[in-house]
Short mmCIF file of C-alpha atoms (C1' of nucleotides) in Angstrom, two decimals:
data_model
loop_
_atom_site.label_atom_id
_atom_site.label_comp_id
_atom_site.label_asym_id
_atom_site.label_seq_id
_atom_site.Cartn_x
_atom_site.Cartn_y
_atom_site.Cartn_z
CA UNK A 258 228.16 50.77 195.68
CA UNK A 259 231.70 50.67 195.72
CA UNK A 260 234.52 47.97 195.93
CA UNK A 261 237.48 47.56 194.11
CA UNK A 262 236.55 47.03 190.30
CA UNK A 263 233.93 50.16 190.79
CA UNK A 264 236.70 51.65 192.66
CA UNK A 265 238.93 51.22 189.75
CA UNK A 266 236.63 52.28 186.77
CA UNK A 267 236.41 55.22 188.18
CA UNK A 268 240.13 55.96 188.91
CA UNK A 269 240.61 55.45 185.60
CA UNK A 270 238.32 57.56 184.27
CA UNK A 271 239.30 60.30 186.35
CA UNK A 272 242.68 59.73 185.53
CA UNK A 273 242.25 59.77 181.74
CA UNK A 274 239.06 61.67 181.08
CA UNK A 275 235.68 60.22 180.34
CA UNK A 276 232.96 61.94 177.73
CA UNK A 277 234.96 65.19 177.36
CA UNK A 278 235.59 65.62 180.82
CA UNK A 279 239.51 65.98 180.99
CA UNK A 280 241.99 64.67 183.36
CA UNK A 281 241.72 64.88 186.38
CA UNK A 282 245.75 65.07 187.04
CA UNK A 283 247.24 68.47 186.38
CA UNK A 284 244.05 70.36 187.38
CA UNK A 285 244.57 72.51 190.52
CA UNK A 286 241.98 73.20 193.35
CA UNK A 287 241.00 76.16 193.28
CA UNK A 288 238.01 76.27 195.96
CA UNK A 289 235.95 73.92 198.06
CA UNK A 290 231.82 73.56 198.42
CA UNK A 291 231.43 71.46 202.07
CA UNK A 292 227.40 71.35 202.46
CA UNK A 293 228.15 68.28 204.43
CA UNK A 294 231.40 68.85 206.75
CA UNK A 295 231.26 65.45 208.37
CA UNK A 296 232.32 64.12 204.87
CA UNK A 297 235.77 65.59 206.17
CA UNK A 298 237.23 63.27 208.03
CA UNK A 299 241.03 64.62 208.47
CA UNK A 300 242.24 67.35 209.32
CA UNK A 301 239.49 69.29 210.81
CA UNK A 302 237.01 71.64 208.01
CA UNK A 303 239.44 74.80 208.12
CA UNK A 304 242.56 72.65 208.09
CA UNK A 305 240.78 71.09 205.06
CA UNK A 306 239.37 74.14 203.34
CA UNK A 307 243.16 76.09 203.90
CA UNK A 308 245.36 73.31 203.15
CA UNK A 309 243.47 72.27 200.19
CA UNK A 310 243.31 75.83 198.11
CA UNK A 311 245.50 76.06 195.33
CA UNK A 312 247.13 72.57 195.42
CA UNK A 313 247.37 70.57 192.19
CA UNK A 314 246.16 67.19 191.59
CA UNK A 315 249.13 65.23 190.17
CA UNK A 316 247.70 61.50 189.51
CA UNK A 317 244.46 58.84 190.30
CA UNK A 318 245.24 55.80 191.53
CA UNK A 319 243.16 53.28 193.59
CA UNK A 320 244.42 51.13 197.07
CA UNK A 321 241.75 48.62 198.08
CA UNK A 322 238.12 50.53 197.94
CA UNK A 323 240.31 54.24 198.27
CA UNK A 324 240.60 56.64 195.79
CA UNK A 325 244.51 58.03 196.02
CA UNK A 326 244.99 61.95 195.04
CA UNK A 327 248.84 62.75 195.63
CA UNK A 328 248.95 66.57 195.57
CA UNK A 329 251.48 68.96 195.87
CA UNK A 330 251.91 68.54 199.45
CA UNK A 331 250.23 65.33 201.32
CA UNK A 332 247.57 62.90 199.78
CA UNK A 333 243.96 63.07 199.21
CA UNK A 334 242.35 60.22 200.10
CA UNK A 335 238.36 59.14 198.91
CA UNK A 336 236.43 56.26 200.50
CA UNK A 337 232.98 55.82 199.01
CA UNK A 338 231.38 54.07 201.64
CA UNK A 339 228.21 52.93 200.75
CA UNK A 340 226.65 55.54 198.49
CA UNK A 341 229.61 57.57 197.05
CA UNK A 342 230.35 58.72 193.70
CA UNK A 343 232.80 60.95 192.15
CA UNK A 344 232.39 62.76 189.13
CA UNK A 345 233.66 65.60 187.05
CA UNK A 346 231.53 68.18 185.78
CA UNK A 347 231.45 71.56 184.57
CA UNK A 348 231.19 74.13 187.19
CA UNK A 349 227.72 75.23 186.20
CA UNK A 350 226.24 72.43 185.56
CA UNK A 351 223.20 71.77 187.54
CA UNK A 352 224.13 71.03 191.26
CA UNK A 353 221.86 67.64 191.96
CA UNK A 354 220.94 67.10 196.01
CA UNK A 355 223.03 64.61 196.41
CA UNK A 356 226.66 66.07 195.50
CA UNK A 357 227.47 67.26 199.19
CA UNK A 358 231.25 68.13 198.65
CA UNK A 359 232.94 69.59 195.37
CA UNK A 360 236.16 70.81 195.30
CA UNK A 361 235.99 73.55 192.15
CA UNK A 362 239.76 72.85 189.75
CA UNK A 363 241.05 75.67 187.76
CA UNK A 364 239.39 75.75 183.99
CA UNK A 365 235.57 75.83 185.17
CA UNK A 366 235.69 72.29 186.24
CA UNK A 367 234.37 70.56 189.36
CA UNK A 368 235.11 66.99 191.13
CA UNK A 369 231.96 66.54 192.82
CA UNK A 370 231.34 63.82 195.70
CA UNK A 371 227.73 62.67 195.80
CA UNK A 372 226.80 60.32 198.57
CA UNK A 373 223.02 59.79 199.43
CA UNK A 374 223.86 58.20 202.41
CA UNK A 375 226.91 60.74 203.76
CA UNK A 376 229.15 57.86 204.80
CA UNK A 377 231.60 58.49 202.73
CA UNK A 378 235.07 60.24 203.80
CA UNK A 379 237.79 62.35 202.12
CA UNK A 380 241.11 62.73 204.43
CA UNK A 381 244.05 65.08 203.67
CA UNK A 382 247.17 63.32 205.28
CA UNK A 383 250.89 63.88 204.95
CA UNK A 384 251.20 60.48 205.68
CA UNK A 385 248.53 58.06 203.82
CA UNK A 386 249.86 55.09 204.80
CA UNK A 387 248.52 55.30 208.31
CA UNK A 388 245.64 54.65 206.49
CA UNK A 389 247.16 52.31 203.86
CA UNK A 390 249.35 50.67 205.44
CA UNK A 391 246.85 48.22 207.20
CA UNK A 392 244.90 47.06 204.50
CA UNK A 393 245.65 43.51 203.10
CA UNK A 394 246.90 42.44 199.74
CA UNK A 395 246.14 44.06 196.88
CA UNK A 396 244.62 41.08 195.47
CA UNK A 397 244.97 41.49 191.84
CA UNK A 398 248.94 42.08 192.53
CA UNK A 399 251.05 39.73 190.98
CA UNK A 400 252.51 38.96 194.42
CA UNK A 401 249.12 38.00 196.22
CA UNK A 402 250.07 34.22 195.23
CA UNK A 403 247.86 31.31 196.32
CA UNK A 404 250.50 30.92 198.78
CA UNK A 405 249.77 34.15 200.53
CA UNK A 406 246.61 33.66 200.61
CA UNK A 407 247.02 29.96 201.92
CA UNK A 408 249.04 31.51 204.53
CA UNK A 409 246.97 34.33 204.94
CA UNK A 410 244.34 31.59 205.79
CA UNK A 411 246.03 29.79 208.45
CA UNK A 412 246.43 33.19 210.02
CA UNK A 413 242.50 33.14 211.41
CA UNK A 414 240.20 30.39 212.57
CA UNK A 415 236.98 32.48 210.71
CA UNK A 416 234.26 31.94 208.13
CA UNK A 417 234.90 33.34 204.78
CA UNK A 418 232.94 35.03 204.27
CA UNK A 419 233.48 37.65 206.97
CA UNK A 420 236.91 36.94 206.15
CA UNK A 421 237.01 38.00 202.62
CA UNK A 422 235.19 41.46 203.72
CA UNK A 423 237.37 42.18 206.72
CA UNK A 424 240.26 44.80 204.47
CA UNK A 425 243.09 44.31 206.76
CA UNK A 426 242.88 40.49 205.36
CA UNK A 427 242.30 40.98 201.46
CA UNK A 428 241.98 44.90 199.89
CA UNK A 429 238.81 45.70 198.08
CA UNK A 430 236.82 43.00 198.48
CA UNK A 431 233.17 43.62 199.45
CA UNK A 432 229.61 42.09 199.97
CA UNK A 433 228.84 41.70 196.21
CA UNK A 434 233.03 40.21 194.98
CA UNK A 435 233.30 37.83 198.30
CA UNK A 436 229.71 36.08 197.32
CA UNK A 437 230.94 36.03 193.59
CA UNK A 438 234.58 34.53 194.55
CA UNK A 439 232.67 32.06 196.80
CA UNK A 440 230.51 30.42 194.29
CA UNK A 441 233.42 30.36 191.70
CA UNK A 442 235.20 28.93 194.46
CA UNK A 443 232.38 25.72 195.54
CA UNK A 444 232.81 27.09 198.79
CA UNK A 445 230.25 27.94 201.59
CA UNK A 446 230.78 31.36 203.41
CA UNK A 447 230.71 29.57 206.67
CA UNK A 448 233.19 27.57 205.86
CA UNK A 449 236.21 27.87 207.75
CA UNK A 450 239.39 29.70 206.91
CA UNK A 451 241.73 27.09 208.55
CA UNK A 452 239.58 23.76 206.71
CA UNK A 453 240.91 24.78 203.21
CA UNK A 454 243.03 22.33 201.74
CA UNK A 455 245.21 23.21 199.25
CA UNK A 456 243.16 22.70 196.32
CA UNK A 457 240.14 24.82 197.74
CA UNK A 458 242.78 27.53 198.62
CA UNK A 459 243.62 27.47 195.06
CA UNK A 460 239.87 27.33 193.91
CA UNK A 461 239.68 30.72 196.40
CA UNK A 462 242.29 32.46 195.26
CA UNK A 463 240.63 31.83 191.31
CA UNK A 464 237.79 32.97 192.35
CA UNK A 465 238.74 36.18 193.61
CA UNK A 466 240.81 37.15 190.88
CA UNK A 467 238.29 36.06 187.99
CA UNK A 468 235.42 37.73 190.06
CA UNK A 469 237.39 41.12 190.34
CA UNK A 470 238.93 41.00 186.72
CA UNK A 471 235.02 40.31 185.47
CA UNK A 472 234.01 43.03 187.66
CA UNK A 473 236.08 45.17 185.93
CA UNK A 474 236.23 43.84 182.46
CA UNK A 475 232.64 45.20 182.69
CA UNK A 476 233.45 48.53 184.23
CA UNK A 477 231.94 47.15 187.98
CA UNK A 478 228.58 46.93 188.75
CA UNK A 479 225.41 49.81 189.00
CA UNK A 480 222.76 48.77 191.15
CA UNK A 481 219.94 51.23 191.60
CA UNK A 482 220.53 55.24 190.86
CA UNK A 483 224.46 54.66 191.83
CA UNK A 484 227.30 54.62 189.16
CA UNK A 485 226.82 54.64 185.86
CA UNK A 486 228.12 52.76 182.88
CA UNK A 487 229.10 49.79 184.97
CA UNK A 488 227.02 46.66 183.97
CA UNK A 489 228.68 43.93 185.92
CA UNK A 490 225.10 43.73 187.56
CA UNK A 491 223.79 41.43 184.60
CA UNK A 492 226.93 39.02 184.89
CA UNK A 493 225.94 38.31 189.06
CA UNK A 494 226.18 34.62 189.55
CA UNK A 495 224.37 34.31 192.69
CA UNK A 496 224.64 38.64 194.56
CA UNK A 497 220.79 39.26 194.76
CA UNK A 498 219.77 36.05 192.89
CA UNK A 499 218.06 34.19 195.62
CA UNK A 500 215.17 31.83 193.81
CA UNK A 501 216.68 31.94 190.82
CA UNK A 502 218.68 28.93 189.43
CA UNK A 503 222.29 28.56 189.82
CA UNK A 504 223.91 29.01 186.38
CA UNK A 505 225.80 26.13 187.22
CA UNK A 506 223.29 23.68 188.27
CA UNK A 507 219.85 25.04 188.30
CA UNK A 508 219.68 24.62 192.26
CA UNK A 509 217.50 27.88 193.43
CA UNK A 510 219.94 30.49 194.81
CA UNK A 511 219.65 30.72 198.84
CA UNK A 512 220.19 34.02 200.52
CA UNK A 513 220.87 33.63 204.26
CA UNK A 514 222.77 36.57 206.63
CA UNK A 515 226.17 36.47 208.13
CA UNK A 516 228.06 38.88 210.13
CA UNK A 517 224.97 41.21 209.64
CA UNK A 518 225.59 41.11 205.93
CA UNK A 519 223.48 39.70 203.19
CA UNK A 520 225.17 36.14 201.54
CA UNK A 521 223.97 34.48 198.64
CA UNK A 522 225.37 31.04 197.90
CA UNK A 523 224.19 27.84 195.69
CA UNK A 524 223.69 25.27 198.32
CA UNK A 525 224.65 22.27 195.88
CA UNK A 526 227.61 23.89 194.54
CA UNK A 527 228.72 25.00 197.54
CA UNK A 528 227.95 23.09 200.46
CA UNK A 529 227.10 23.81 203.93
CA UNK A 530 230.54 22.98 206.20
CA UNK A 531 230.45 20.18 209.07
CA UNK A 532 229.88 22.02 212.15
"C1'" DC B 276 241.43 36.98 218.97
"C1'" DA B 277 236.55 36.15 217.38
"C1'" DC B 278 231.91 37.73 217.30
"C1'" DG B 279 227.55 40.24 217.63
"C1'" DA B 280 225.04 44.50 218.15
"C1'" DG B 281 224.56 49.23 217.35
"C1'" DA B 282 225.86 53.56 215.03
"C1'" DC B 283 226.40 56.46 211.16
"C1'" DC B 284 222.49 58.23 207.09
"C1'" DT B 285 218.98 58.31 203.40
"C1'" DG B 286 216.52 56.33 199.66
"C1'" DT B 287 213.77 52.64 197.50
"C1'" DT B 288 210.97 48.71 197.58
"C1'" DC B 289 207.81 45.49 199.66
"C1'" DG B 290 203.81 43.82 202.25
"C1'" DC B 291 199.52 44.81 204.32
"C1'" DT C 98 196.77 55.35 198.34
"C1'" DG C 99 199.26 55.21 202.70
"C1'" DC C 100 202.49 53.60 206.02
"C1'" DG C 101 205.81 51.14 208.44
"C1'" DA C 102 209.26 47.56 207.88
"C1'" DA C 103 213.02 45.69 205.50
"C1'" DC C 104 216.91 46.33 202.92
"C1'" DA C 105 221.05 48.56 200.51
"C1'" DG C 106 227.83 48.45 197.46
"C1'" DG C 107 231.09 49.93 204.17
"C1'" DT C 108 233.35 50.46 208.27
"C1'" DC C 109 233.91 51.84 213.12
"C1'" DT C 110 233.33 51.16 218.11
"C1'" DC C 111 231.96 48.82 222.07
"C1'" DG C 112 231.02 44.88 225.03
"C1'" DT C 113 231.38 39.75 225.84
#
DNA sequence: CACGAGACCTGTTCGC
DNA sequence: TGCGAACAGGTCTCGT
């Protein structure tokens, strides 16, 4: 489910309470539910469990597709993976299959991880940036300019598309956002990093940021049972629109697969590169 | 450095 | 109706 404008809905709403749930920030943790310990990535379960108890949650914030938890001492960190979600509840509310970890906060409150799949990770470092500190550009930052990305570019000889998911390159960009940014962009995903000219650099670089601002203009996108409230879904120009006509010339939307992932691309709009 | 395959998991949907 | 195959928002590791 998860990349950066789902990502950041839900930081946000964690941060400054959603449908009477409060704030997250301020609460403390006051006990931890691990019916799936692989979910613990860092340190190891009883590290986890002890280090965790009684520390309070001072802030929500997001880098790339990880939710950041500073605490009292060291940082939570979240990834979703696949099939995470995060929500707060009240402690006795109704405990659905799928919410493998909760840590329990002071006040009869819970933060509860559900994640059908179990690929998601939470990591309790002193030092986050180890984790951080190798992801690309935040790339709604004011300083991710076209000319870091144009240089950024000339960095790899790579398709785009595998490009725009790799998160060392650009931060929270995923399989839905990179074929978005594409066709806003006219370009192919096999196209090339180092055959952009200036102008399609440019066109990139608008069509990551309008892609991710839409995203989260509409509070990200819920396919399926995961997320709620997003609705980005019904905005897709071309994610899981193959047959149906581009909204920007009618031609039928192709789906083809790259790098093991799913692509979706108008094949007038954005045309296939020379080889 | 680039790339593909396989792993990690489970749920839903599709085709026969 | 049943059943296996295909597919799903992500990333890591290994081998070429």
């Amino acid at each position: 489910m998860p990349e950066l404008p789902e990502v950041e809905t839900l930081a946000q709403m964690l941060k400054h309470g959603h449908e009477g749930h409060p704030p997250l920030p301020g609460r403390r943790v006051v006990g931890v539910s691990l019916r799936w310990p692989r979910h613990v990535a860092e340190p190891s379960v009883p590290a986890f469990r002890r280090r965790i108890q009684g520390q309070t949650i001072h802030d929500v914030s997001r880098r790339g597709k990880y939710f950041v938890f500073p605490l009292d001492e060291g940082t939570l960190l979240i990834h979703l993976k696949m099939s995470g979600d995060l929500r707060i509840t009240q402690r006795h509310a109704r405990r659905d299959r799928f919410e493998h970890t909760i840590l329990h906060l002071d006040g009869d409150w819970d933060l509860r991880f559900s994640d059908s799949r179990k690929f998601g990770k939470l990591y309790l470092l002193n030092d986050p940036d180890r984790l951080l500190g190798v992801l690309g550009p935040e790339p709604l930052a004011r300083d991710f300019t076209p000319a870091v990305l144009a240089q950024r570019l000339a960095g790899h000889d790579r398709p785009l598309k595998p490009l725009l998911l790799d998160q060392t390159f650009v931060a929270g960009i995923g399989n839905i956002y990179a074929d978005e940014a594409l066709h806003r962009a006219h370009l192919h995903p096999l196209r090339r990093s180092r055959s952009l000219a200036t102008p399609d650099v440019r066109a990139l670089w608008r069509g990551i940021r309008a892609a991710l601002r839409q995203g989260i203009r509409h509070n990200g996108a819920s396919i399926d049972w995961v997320y709620r409230g997003g609705e980005f879904q019904n905005h897709f120009r071309v994610y899981q629109r193959a047959g149906e006509g581009c909204p920007v010339c009618g031609t039928p939307i192709v789906r083809t697969v790259i790098g093991q992932r799913s692509s979706h691309f108008c094949p007038e709009c954005q045309p296939e590169p020379e080889p």
